CSV table of C-alpha atoms in Angstrom, one decimal:
chain,number,residue,atom,x,y,z
A,804,MET,CA,0.0,0.0,0.0
A,805,TYR,CA,1.1,3.6,-0.5
A,806,THR,CA,0.8,7.0,1.3
A,807,GLY,CA,-0.8,9.9,-0.4
A,808,MET,CA,-2.6,13.2,0.0
A,809,VAL,CA,-6.1,13.8,-1.4
A,810,ILE,CA,-5.7,16.8,-3.7
A,811,GLY,CA,-8.9,17.0,-5.8
A,812,THR,CA,-12.1,15.7,-7.2
A,813,VAL,CA,-13.2,14.3,-10.6
A,814,VAL,CA,-16.7,14.6,-12.0
A,815,ALA,CA,-17.7,12.3,-14.9
A,816,THR,CA,-21.4,12.1,-15.9
A,817,ARG,CA,-20.9,9.6,-18.6
A,818,LYS,CA,-19.1,6.6,-17.1
A,819,ASP,CA,-19.3,2.9,-16.4
A,820,GLU,CA,-22.5,2.4,-14.4
A,821,LYS,CA,-20.7,0.4,-11.8
A,822,LEU,CA,-18.9,3.5,-10.8
A,823,ILE,CA,-22.2,5.2,-9.9
A,824,GLY,CA,-22.0,6.1,-6.2
A,825,CYS,CA,-18.2,6.0,-6.1
A,826,LYS,CA,-16.5,9.2,-4.9
A,827,LEU,CA,-13.5,9.7,-7.2
A,828,LEU,CA,-10.6,11.6,-5.7
A,829,PHE,CA,-7.2,12.6,-7.1
A,830,THR,CA,-4.6,11.3,-4.7
A,831,GLN,CA,-1.0,12.6,-4.9
A,832,PRO,CA,1.5,9.9,-4.0
A,833,LEU,CA,3.9,11.0,-1.2
A,834,ASN,CA,7.3,9.9,-0.1
A,835,ILE,CA,8.0,9.3,3.7
A,836,ASN,CA,8.8,13.0,4.1
A,837,LYS,CA,5.3,13.8,2.9
A,838,ASN,CA,6.6,15.4,-0.3
A,839,PRO,CA,4.9,14.7,-3.6
A,840,MET,CA,6.4,11.9,-5.7
A,841,GLY,CA,5.3,11.1,-9.2
A,842,ASP,CA,1.8,11.9,-10.6
A,843,PRO,CA,-1.6,11.8,-9.0
A,844,ILE,CA,-3.9,9.0,-9.7
A,845,ILE,CA,-7.7,8.7,-9.4
A,846,THR,CA,-8.8,6.7,-6.4
A,847,VAL,CA,-12.2,5.5,-5.1
A,848,ASP,CA,-12.7,6.8,-1.5
A,849,THR,CA,-13.9,4.0,0.8
A,850,VAL,CA,-13.3,5.7,4.2
A,851,GLY,CA,-14.8,9.2,4.0
A,852,ALA,CA,-11.5,11.0,3.1
A,853,GLY,CA,-11.6,14.7,2.4
A,854,ILE,CA,-9.3,17.2,0.5
A,855,GLY,CA,-5.9,17.5,2.2
A,856,GLU,CA,-6.1,14.3,4.2
A,857,TYR,CA,-3.1,12.0,4.5
A,858,VAL,CA,-4.2,8.6,3.4
A,859,ILE,CA,-3.3,5.0,2.7
A,860,TYR,CA,-4.3,3.8,-0.8
A,861,THR,CA,-4.1,0.4,-2.5
A,862,LYS,CA,-3.9,-0.7,-6.1
A,863,GLY,CA,-5.1,-3.5,-8.4
A,864,THR,CA,-7.6,-6.2,-7.3
A,865,ALA,CA,-7.2,-5.1,-3.7
A,866,ALA,CA,-9.0,-1.8,-4.6
A,867,ARG,CA,-12.1,-3.7,-5.7
A,868,TYR,CA,-12.1,-5.5,-2.4
A,869,ALA,CA,-11.8,-2.1,-0.6
A,870,ALA,CA,-14.8,-0.8,-2.6
A,871,ARG,CA,-16.8,-3.9,-2.0
A,872,LYS,CA,-17.4,-3.9,-5.8
A,873,LEU,CA,-15.6,-6.9,-7.1
A,874,ASP,CA,-16.9,-6.5,-10.7
A,875,ALA,CA,-16.4,-2.7,-11.0
A,876,PRO,CA,-13.6,-1.2,-13.1
A,877,ILE,CA,-11.7,0.1,-10.1
A,878,ASP,CA,-7.9,-0.3,-9.8
A,879,ALA,CA,-7.1,2.2,-6.9
A,880,ALA,CA,-8.8,3.0,-3.6
A,881,ILE,CA,-8.2,4.9,-0.4
A,882,ILE,CA,-8.4,2.4,2.5
A,883,GLY,CA,-7.3,4.4,5.6
A,884,ILE,CA,-6.7,7.8,7.0
A,885,ILE,CA,-3.2,8.1,8.6
A,886,ASP,CA,-3.0,9.3,12.2
A,887,ASN,CA,0.7,8.8,12.7
A,888,VAL,CA,3.8,7.6,11.0
A,889,ASP,CA,7.1,6.7,12.8
A,890,ILE,CA,10.2,6.3,10.6
A,891,TYR,CA,13.5,5.1,12.0
A,892,LEU,CA,16.1,6.0,9.3
A,893,ASP,CA,18.9,5.2,11.7
A,894,VAL,CA,18.5,1.5,10.9
A,895,PHE,CA,20.7,2.2,7.9
A,896,GLU,CA,23.5,3.7,10.1
A,897,LYS,CA,23.6,0.6,12.3
A,898,LYS,CA,24.1,-1.7,9.4
B,658,MET,CA,-7.6,5.0,-12.4
B,659,TYR,CA,-5.8,7.5,-14.6
B,660,THR,CA,-6.7,10.5,-16.8
B,661,GLY,CA,-5.9,10.6,-20.5
B,662,MET,CA,-6.7,12.1,-23.8
B,663,VAL,CA,-7.9,10.0,-26.7
B,664,ILE,CA,-5.5,10.6,-29.5
B,665,GLY,CA,-5.9,7.9,-32.1
B,666,THR,CA,-7.3,4.7,-33.5
B,667,VAL,CA,-5.8,1.3,-34.2
B,668,VAL,CA,-7.0,-1.1,-36.8
B,669,ALA,CA,-6.0,-4.8,-36.6
B,670,THR,CA,-7.8,-7.3,-38.9
B,671,ARG,CA,-5.9,-10.3,-37.7
B,672,LYS,CA,-6.5,-10.4,-33.9
B,673,ASP,CA,-7.8,-12.4,-31.0
B,674,GLU,CA,-11.4,-13.1,-31.9
B,675,LYS,CA,-12.5,-11.9,-28.4
B,676,LEU,CA,-11.5,-8.4,-29.4
B,677,ILE,CA,-14.0,-8.4,-32.3
B,678,GLY,CA,-16.4,-5.6,-31.7
B,679,CYS,CA,-14.0,-3.7,-29.4
B,680,LYS,CA,-13.1,-0.2,-30.4
B,681,LEU,CA,-9.4,0.2,-29.8
B,682,LEU,CA,-8.2,3.7,-29.1
B,683,PHE,CA,-4.8,5.2,-28.3
B,684,THR,CA,-5.0,7.1,-25.0
B,685,GLN,CA,-2.3,9.5,-24.0
B,686,PRO,CA,-1.8,9.6,-20.2
B,687,LEU,CA,-2.0,13.1,-18.8
B,688,ASN,CA,-0.8,14.8,-15.7
B,689,ILE,CA,-3.2,17.0,-13.6
B,690,ASN,CA,-2.3,20.0,-15.8
B,691,LYS,CA,-3.6,18.0,-18.8
B,692,ASN,CA,-0.1,17.7,-20.3
B,693,PRO,CA,1.1,14.5,-21.9
B,694,MET,CA,3.0,12.2,-19.5
B,695,GLY,CA,4.7,9.0,-20.7
B,696,ASP,CA,3.6,7.1,-23.8
B,697,PRO,CA,0.2,6.3,-25.1
B,698,ILE,CA,-1.4,2.9,-24.6
B,699,ILE,CA,-4.1,1.0,-26.4
B,700,THR,CA,-7.4,1.1,-24.6
B,701,VAL,CA,-10.8,-0.5,-25.2
B,702,ASP,CA,-13.5,2.1,-25.3
B,703,THR,CA,-16.5,1.3,-23.1
B,704,VAL,CA,-18.3,4.7,-22.9
B,705,GLY,CA,-18.4,6.0,-26.5
B,706,ALA,CA,-15.3,8.2,-26.2
B,707,GLY,CA,-14.1,10.1,-29.3
B,708,ILE,CA,-10.8,11.6,-30.5
B,709,GLY,CA,-9.8,14.5,-28.3
B,710,GLU,CA,-11.9,13.6,-25.3
B,711,TYR,CA,-10.6,13.8,-21.7
B,712,VAL,CA,-11.2,10.4,-20.2
B,713,ILE,CA,-10.7,8.2,-17.2
B,714,TYR,CA,-9.1,4.8,-17.9
B,715,THR,CA,-8.3,1.8,-15.9
B,716,LYS,CA,-5.7,-1.0,-16.1
B,717,GLY,CA,-5.5,-4.8,-15.5
B,718,THR,CA,-8.4,-7.0,-14.5
B,719,ALA,CA,-10.5,-3.9,-13.9
B,720,ALA,CA,-10.4,-3.3,-17.7
B,721,ARG,CA,-12.0,-6.7,-18.4
B,722,TYR,CA,-14.8,-5.8,-16.0
B,723,ALA,CA,-15.3,-2.5,-17.8
B,724,ALA,CA,-15.5,-4.2,-21.2
B,725,ARG,CA,-17.9,-6.9,-19.8
B,726,LYS,CA,-15.6,-9.4,-21.4
B,727,LEU,CA,-13.9,-11.3,-18.6
B,728,ASP,CA,-12.1,-13.7,-20.8
B,729,ALA,CA,-10.8,-11.3,-23.4
B,730,PRO,CA,-7.1,-10.3,-23.6
B,731,ILE,CA,-7.8,-6.7,-22.5
B,732,ASP,CA,-5.7,-4.9,-20.0
B,733,ALA,CA,-6.7,-1.3,-20.4
B,734,ALA,CA,-10.1,0.4,-20.9
B,735,ILE,CA,-11.7,3.8,-21.0
B,736,ILE,CA,-14.4,3.9,-18.3
B,737,GLY,CA,-15.6,7.6,-18.1
B,738,ILE,CA,-15.6,10.9,-19.8
B,739,ILE,CA,-14.4,13.7,-17.5
B,740,ASP,CA,-16.7,16.7,-17.1
B,741,ASN,CA,-14.7,18.5,-14.5
B,742,VAL,CA,-11.6,18.3,-12.3
B,743,ASP,CA,-10.9,20.4,-9.2
B,744,ILE,CA,-7.4,20.3,-7.9
B,745,TYR,CA,-6.4,21.9,-4.5
B,746,LEU,CA,-2.6,22.2,-4.6
B,747,ASP,CA,-2.7,24.5,-1.6
B,748,VAL,CA,-3.0,21.5,0.6
B,749,PHE,CA,0.7,21.2,0.4
B,750,GLU,CA,1.2,24.8,1.6
B,751,LYS,CA,-0.9,24.2,4.7
B,752,LYS,CA,1.2,21.2,5.8
C,394,MET,CA,-2.5,-3.0,-24.5
C,395,TYR,CA,0.7,-1.9,-26.2
C,396,THR,CA,2.3,-1.7,-29.6
C,397,GLY,CA,5.5,-3.5,-30.4
C,398,MET,CA,7.7,-5.0,-33.1
C,399,VAL,CA,8.6,-8.6,-33.2
C,400,ILE,CA,12.4,-8.7,-33.2
C,401,GLY,CA,13.5,-12.2,-32.3
C,402,THR,CA,12.9,-15.7,-31.1
C,403,VAL,CA,13.8,-17.6,-27.9
C,404,VAL,CA,14.5,-21.3,-27.6
C,405,ALA,CA,14.3,-23.0,-24.2
C,406,THR,CA,14.4,-26.8,-24.1
C,407,ARG,CA,14.1,-27.1,-20.4
C,408,LYS,CA,11.0,-25.2,-19.4
C,409,ASP,CA,7.6,-25.3,-17.7
C,410,GLU,CA,5.7,-28.1,-19.5
C,411,LYS,CA,2.7,-25.8,-19.9
C,412,LEU,CA,4.8,-23.7,-22.3
C,413,ILE,CA,5.2,-26.6,-24.7
C,414,GLY,CA,3.7,-25.6,-28.0
C,415,CYS,CA,3.9,-21.9,-27.2
C,416,LYS,CA,5.9,-19.8,-29.7
C,417,LEU,CA,8.1,-17.4,-27.7
C,418,LEU,CA,8.9,-14.1,-29.4
C,419,PHE,CA,10.9,-11.1,-28.3
C,420,THR,CA,8.7,-8.0,-28.8
C,421,GLN,CA,10.2,-4.6,-28.7
C,422,PRO,CA,7.8,-2.0,-27.2
C,423,LEU,CA,7.3,1.0,-29.6
C,424,ASN,CA,6.1,4.5,-29.1
C,425,ILE,CA,3.5,6.0,-31.4
C,426,ASN,CA,6.2,7.1,-33.9
C,427,LYS,CA,7.2,3.4,-34.1
C,428,ASN,CA,10.5,4.0,-32.4
C,429,PRO,CA,11.8,1.5,-29.8
C,430,MET,CA,11.0,2.5,-26.2
C,431,GLY,CA,12.4,0.5,-23.2
C,432,ASP,CA,13.5,-3.1,-23.4
C,433,PRO,CA,12.1,-6.1,-25.3
C,434,ILE,CA,10.0,-8.6,-23.4
C,435,ILE,CA,9.2,-12.3,-24.2
C,436,THR,CA,5.7,-12.7,-25.5
C,437,VAL,CA,3.6,-15.8,-26.5
C,438,ASP,CA,2.4,-15.5,-30.1
C,439,THR,CA,-1.3,-16.2,-30.4
C,440,VAL,CA,-2.0,-14.7,-33.9
C,441,GLY,CA,0.8,-16.1,-36.1
C,442,ALA,CA,3.0,-13.1,-35.9
C,443,GLY,CA,6.4,-13.1,-37.7
C,444,ILE,CA,9.7,-11.2,-37.3
C,445,GLY,CA,9.3,-7.6,-38.2
C,446,GLU,CA,5.6,-7.4,-37.7
C,447,TYR,CA,3.9,-4.5,-36.0
C,448,VAL,CA,1.7,-6.0,-33.2
C,449,ILE,CA,-0.5,-5.4,-30.3
C,450,TYR,CA,0.4,-7.2,-27.1
C,451,THR,CA,-1.1,-7.5,-23.7
C,452,LYS,CA,0.3,-8.2,-20.2
C,453,GLY,CA,-0.7,-10.0,-17.0
C,454,THR,CA,-3.8,-12.3,-16.7
C,455,ALA,CA,-5.0,-11.0,-20.1
C,456,ALA,CA,-2.1,-12.8,-21.7
C,457,ARG,CA,-3.2,-16.2,-20.3
C,458,TYR,CA,-6.7,-15.6,-21.8
C,459,ALA,CA,-5.1,-14.7,-25.1
C,460,ALA,CA,-3.1,-18.0,-25.1
C,461,ARG,CA,-6.2,-20.0,-24.0
C,462,LYS,CA,-4.0,-21.4,-21.3
C,463,LEU,CA,-5.3,-20.1,-18.0
C,464,ASP,CA,-2.9,-22.1,-15.8
C,465,ALA,CA,0.3,-21.5,-17.8
C,466,PRO,CA,3.0,-19.2,-16.5
C,467,ILE,CA,2.4,-16.6,-19.2
C,468,ASP,CA,2.4,-12.9,-18.5
C,469,ALA,CA,2.6,-11.4,-22.0
C,470,ALA,CA,1.1,-12.3,-25.3
C,471,ILE,CA,0.8,-10.9,-28.9
C,472,ILE,CA,-3.0,-10.5,-29.6
C,473,GLY,CA,-3.2,-8.7,-32.9
C,474,ILE,CA,-1.3,-7.6,-36.0
C,475,ILE,CA,-1.7,-3.9,-36.7
C,476,ASP,CA,-2.9,-2.8,-40.1
C,477,ASN,CA,-3.1,0.9,-39.5
C,478,VAL,CA,-2.8,3.5,-36.8
C,479,ASP,CA,-4.2,7.0,-37.0
C,480,ILE,CA,-2.8,9.6,-34.5
C,481,TYR,CA,-4.3,13.0,-34.0
C,482,LEU,CA,-1.7,15.0,-32.1
C,483,ASP,CA,-3.5,18.3,-32.9
C,484,VAL,CA,-5.9,17.5,-30.1
C,485,PHE,CA,-3.4,19.0,-27.7
C,486,GLU,CA,-3.3,22.3,-29.7
C,487,LYS,CA,-7.0,22.7,-29.5
C,488,LYS,CA,-7.0,22.5,-25.8
D,1269,MET,CA,9.7,-11.1,-4.4
D,1270,TYR,CA,11.9,-8.2,-3.2
D,1271,THR,CA,14.3,-7.5,-0.4
D,1272,GLY,CA,13.7,-4.6,2.0
D,1273,MET,CA,14.4,-3.1,5.4
D,1274,VAL,CA,11.6,-2.4,7.9
D,1275,ILE,CA,12.0,1.3,8.7
D,1276,GLY,CA,8.8,2.4,10.3
D,1277,THR,CA,5.2,2.0,11.5
D,1278,VAL,CA,1.9,3.5,10.3
D,1279,VAL,CA,-1.2,4.1,12.6
D,1280,ALA,CA,-4.6,4.6,11.0
D,1281,THR,CA,-7.6,4.5,13.2
D,1282,ARG,CA,-10.1,5.1,10.5
D,1283,LYS,CA,-9.5,2.3,7.9
D,1284,ASP,CA,-11.1,-0.6,6.0
D,1285,GLU,CA,-12.3,-3.0,8.7
D,1286,LYS,CA,-10.5,-5.9,7.0
D,1287,LEU,CA,-7.2,-4.3,8.0
D,1288,ILE,CA,-8.0,-4.5,11.7
D,1289,GLY,CA,-5.4,-6.7,13.3
D,1290,CYS,CA,-2.9,-6.1,10.5
D,1291,LYS,CA,0.4,-4.7,11.5
D,1292,LEU,CA,1.3,-2.0,8.9
D,1293,LEU,CA,5.0,-1.4,8.4
D,1294,PHE,CA,7.0,0.9,6.1
D,1295,THR,CA,9.4,-1.2,4.2
D,1296,GLN,CA,12.3,0.4,2.3
D,1297,PRO,CA,13.2,-1.5,-0.9
D,1298,LEU,CA,16.9,-2.4,-1.0
D,1299,ASN,CA,19.3,-3.3,-3.8
D,1300,ILE,CA,21.6,-6.4,-3.5
D,1301,ASN,CA,24.2,-4.2,-1.7
D,1302,LYS,CA,21.5,-3.5,0.9
D,1303,ASN,CA,21.3,0.2,-0.1
D,1304,PRO,CA,17.9,1.9,-0.3
D,1305,MET,CA,16.4,1.9,-3.8
D,1306,GLY,CA,13.2,3.9,-4.6
D,1307,ASP,CA,10.6,4.8,-2.1
D,1308,PRO,CA,9.2,2.9,0.9
D,1309,ILE,CA,5.9,1.2,0.7
D,1310,ILE,CA,3.4,0.1,3.3
D,1311,THR,CA,3.5,-3.7,3.9
D,1312,VAL,CA,1.4,-6.0,6.1
D,1313,ASP,CA,3.7,-8.0,8.4
D,1314,THR,CA,3.0,-11.8,8.4
D,1315,VAL,CA,6.1,-13.1,10.0
D,1316,GLY,CA,6.7,-11.0,13.1
D,1317,ALA,CA,9.2,-8.6,11.6
D,1318,GLY,CA,10.6,-5.7,13.6
D,1319,ILE,CA,12.2,-2.3,12.8
D,1320,GLY,CA,15.6,-2.7,11.2
D,1321,GLU,CA,15.0,-6.3,10.0
D,1322,TYR,CA,16.1,-7.4,6.5
D,1323,VAL,CA,13.1,-9.0,4.9
D,1324,ILE,CA,11.5,-10.5,1.8
D,1325,TYR,CA,8.3,-8.9,0.7
D,1326,THR,CA,5.8,-9.7,-2.0
D,1327,LYS,CA,3.3,-7.6,-4.0
D,1328,GLY,CA,-0.2,-8.0,-5.6
D,1329,THR,CA,-2.5,-10.9,-5.0
D,1330,ALA,CA,0.4,-12.8,-3.5
D,1331,ALA,CA,0.3,-10.4,-0.5
D,1332,ARG,CA,-3.3,-11.4,0.3
D,1333,TYR,CA,-2.3,-15.0,0.3
D,1334,ALA,CA,0.5,-14.2,2.7
D,1335,ALA,CA,-1.9,-12.4,5.0
D,1336,ARG,CA,-4.4,-15.2,4.8
D,1337,LYS,CA,-7.0,-12.5,4.1
D,1338,LEU,CA,-8.1,-13.0,0.5
D,1339,ASP,CA,-10.7,-10.3,0.5
D,1340,ALA,CA,-8.7,-7.6,2.3
D,1341,PRO,CA,-7.4,-4.5,0.4
D,1342,ILE,CA,-3.8,-5.6,0.8
D,1343,ASP,CA,-1.3,-5.4,-2.0
D,1344,ALA,CA,2.1,-5.8,-0.2
D,1345,ALA,CA,3.2,-8.1,2.6
D,1346,ILE,CA,6.4,-9.2,4.4
D,1347,ILE,CA,6.8,-12.9,4.0
D,1348,GLY,CA,10.2,-13.8,5.4
D,1349,ILE,CA,13.2,-12.6,7.4
D,1350,ILE,CA,16.4,-13.0,5.6
D,1351,ASP,CA,19.2,-14.9,7.3
D,1352,ASN,CA,21.7,-14.8,4.5
D,1353,VAL,CA,22.2,-13.8,0.9
D,1354,ASP,CA,25.0,-15.0,-1.4
D,1355,ILE,CA,25.6,-13.1,-4.6
D,1356,TYR,CA,27.9,-14.3,-7.4
D,1357,LEU,CA,28.5,-11.2,-9.6
D,1358,ASP,CA,31.4,-13.0,-11.3
D,1359,VAL,CA,28.8,-14.8,-13.5
D,1360,PHE,CA,28.9,-11.7,-15.7
D,1361,GLU,CA,32.7,-11.9,-16.1
D,1362,LYS,CA,32.5,-15.5,-17.3
D,1363,LYS,CA,30.1,-14.6,-20.0
E,509,MET,CA,8.1,-12.9,-19.6
E,510,TYR,CA,11.6,-11.6,-19.1
E,511,THR,CA,15.2,-12.8,-19.5
E,512,GLY,CA,17.6,-12.9,-16.5
E,513,MET,CA,20.7,-14.4,-15.1
E,514,VAL,CA,20.7,-16.3,-11.8
E,515,ILE,CA,23.2,-14.5,-9.6
E,516,GLY,CA,22.6,-15.6,-6.0
E,517,THR,CA,20.7,-17.4,-3.3
E,518,VAL,CA,18.6,-16.2,-0.3
E,519,VAL,CA,18.1,-18.1,2.9
E,520,ALA,CA,15.2,-17.2,5.2
E,521,THR,CA,14.5,-19.6,8.1
E,522,ARG,CA,11.5,-17.6,9.4
E,523,LYS,CA,9.1,-17.3,6.5
E,524,ASP,CA,5.6,-18.0,5.2
E,525,GLU,CA,5.2,-21.8,5.6
E,526,LYS,CA,3.9,-22.0,2.0
E,527,LEU,CA,7.4,-21.1,0.9
E,528,ILE,CA,8.9,-24.2,2.5
E,529,GLY,CA,10.5,-26.3,-0.2
E,530,CYS,CA,10.8,-23.4,-2.6
E,531,LYS,CA,14.3,-22.6,-3.8
E,532,LEU,CA,14.7,-18.8,-3.7
E,533,LEU,CA,17.1,-17.3,-6.2
E,534,PHE,CA,18.2,-13.8,-7.0
E,535,THR,CA,17.7,-13.2,-10.7
E,536,GLN,CA,19.3,-10.2,-12.4
E,537,PRO,CA,17.1,-8.8,-15.3
E,538,LEU,CA,19.0,-8.6,-18.6
E,539,ASN,CA,18.5,-6.7,-21.8
E,540,ILE,CA,18.8,-8.4,-25.2
E,541,ASN,CA,22.6,-7.9,-25.2
E,542,LYS,CA,22.7,-9.9,-21.9
E,543,ASN,CA,23.7,-6.9,-19.9
E,544,PRO,CA,22.2,-6.2,-16.5
E,545,MET,CA,19.2,-3.9,-16.5
E,546,GLY,CA,17.6,-2.7,-13.3
E,547,ASP,CA,17.8,-4.5,-9.9
E,548,PRO,CA,17.7,-8.2,-9.1
E,549,ILE,CA,14.5,-9.7,-7.8
E,550,ILE,CA,13.9,-12.9,-5.8
E,551,THR,CA,12.4,-15.7,-7.9
E,552,VAL,CA,11.2,-19.2,-7.1
E,553,ASP,CA,13.1,-21.7,-9.2
E,554,THR,CA,10.7,-24.2,-11.0
E,555,VAL,CA,13.1,-25.7,-13.6
E,556,GLY,CA,16.3,-26.6,-11.7
E,557,ALA,CA,18.2,-23.5,-12.6
E,558,GLY,CA,21.7,-22.9,-11.2
E,559,ILE,CA,24.0,-19.9,-10.6
E,560,GLY,CA,25.0,-18.2,-13.8
E,561,GLU,CA,22.2,-19.7,-15.9
E,562,TYR,CA,20.4,-17.6,-18.5
E,563,VAL,CA,16.7,-18.0,-17.8
E,564,ILE,CA,13.2,-16.9,-18.6
E,565,TYR,CA,11.2,-15.7,-15.6
E,566,THR,CA,7.6,-14.6,-15.1
E,567,LYS,CA,5.8,-12.2,-12.7
E,568,GLY,CA,2.5,-12.0,-10.9
E,569,THR,CA,-0.1,-14.7,-10.8
E,570,ALA,CA,1.7,-16.5,-13.6
E,571,ALA,CA,4.5,-17.2,-11.1
E,572,ARG,CA,2.1,-19.1,-8.8
E,573,TYR,CA,1.0,-21.3,-11.7
E,574,ALA,CA,4.7,-22.0,-12.4
E,575,ALA,CA,5.3,-23.0,-8.9
E,576,ARG,CA,2.1,-25.1,-8.8
E,577,LYS,CA,1.4,-23.3,-5.5
E,578,LEU,CA,-1.7,-21.2,-6.2
E,579,ASP,CA,-2.1,-20.0,-2.7
E,580,ALA,CA,1.6,-19.2,-1.9
E,581,PRO,CA,2.9,-15.6,-1.6
E,582,ILE,CA,4.9,-15.9,-4.8
E,583,ASP,CA,5.1,-13.2,-7.4
E,584,ALA,CA,8.1,-14.2,-9.5
E,585,ALA,CA,9.4,-17.5,-10.8
E,586,ILE,CA,12.0,-18.9,-13.2
E,587,ILE,CA,10.1,-21.0,-15.9
E,588,GLY,CA,12.8,-21.9,-18.5
E,589,ILE,CA,16.5,-22.1,-19.2
E,590,ILE,CA,17.4,-20.4,-22.4
E,591,ASP,CA,19.3,-22.3,-25.0
E,592,ASN,CA,19.4,-19.8,-27.7
E,593,VAL,CA,18.1,-16.3,-28.6
E,594,ASP,CA,18.0,-14.8,-32.2
E,595,ILE,CA,17.5,-11.1,-32.5
E,596,TYR,CA,16.9,-9.3,-35.8
E,597,LEU,CA,17.5,-5.7,-35.1
E,598,ASP,CA,17.5,-4.9,-38.9
E,599,VAL,CA,13.7,-4.9,-38.8
E,600,PHE,CA,14.0,-1.3,-37.7
E,601,GLU,CA,16.1,-0.3,-40.7
E,602,LYS,CA,13.6,-1.8,-43.1
E,603,LYS,CA,10.8,0.3,-41.7
């Protein structure tokens, strides 16, 4: 799974009917310093995430499980809102 | 899912028979500023998209669900036509 | 799906028995100008493609559907021979 | 599968309920010289790994098998703790 | 599928029990000139490959089919030993 920041919304009136009711959000992938890394993707929100929230997202078949829509054309979904991250970069110094 | 622009068509007479009836379109991946990013891929159209349209596409197994052809050799499909995108890049300033 | 050029053959006597009978071809990924892009991969031919042909290939589970061998260790397959491609790059100028 | 170093933890109170009970760890991908390569991902621990441990992790559907949670939104999991690695780079000289 | 060179071994005593009996080998991805390309991955050997052998490997679900272990956390496997490769780069000159 990956960390990201919710940065926007997408509206598509004409779409696969299995996406009806899915909230589509742009999520910007982040590195561990919370800086943007690579390009945003469109994710389905499954946890009530809002703009600016720091989230966990998943890709592939896992995203359809998250959305509880196994036959929908979904390949990315937000699955958690991050409260806290602890990083121990000194593990590389001890090597 | 990803955003892209439909930029072309592909004709293949000799092909997997499960692709018969599928409209194959070149889709150029876009970044959030709607600039091209990386190389175009071949997508199956499932929503009636035309050249120059701004679309959502999906990859992998999700694409076969989109095409309603679970046993076809499809790994990318257009699943929506984008009406509007709202991006809030100021979320990074508030950090 | 992706566009590529068939550029070679691979012979492996000792291999997974589910690959017996599969023609293994090196396919060079191409960009829309038909120039090489990235490194060649090994694909299973499912349409009678020959050296130098301009093809469509697919990756992942879709490749096993193409080969009609759902339990074989295949992750890439050629699924069509391209007759014609039309690209409309002026869609970006009209933006 | 890939080699990595466990470098941190993630806490998310609001999350997919199928992740309850999963220990979420940041794993830094490593190259064969045990140097960081690319960006950390979030993995589910399935072997009792701790901070600073040198691990094997897997991605995609394989990660759900590792977690014994086939319907959870998991796409990466730690599946082993590495005791020893032997690399023979001289195979390239003999070529 | 991809070509690689077997360059090493991995020992992990503490691991997913479904990996017991699997030989884990580091495989270095190669380009068509047999030069290293990118970083090695851990593959399960399914054909009796040894250090220094030139092999075909597969990724994702295909790797679990290769290992005949559909519920194991495997995402890469060696599926053949390459006897010979013929590359015809002049196809690009004829274009």
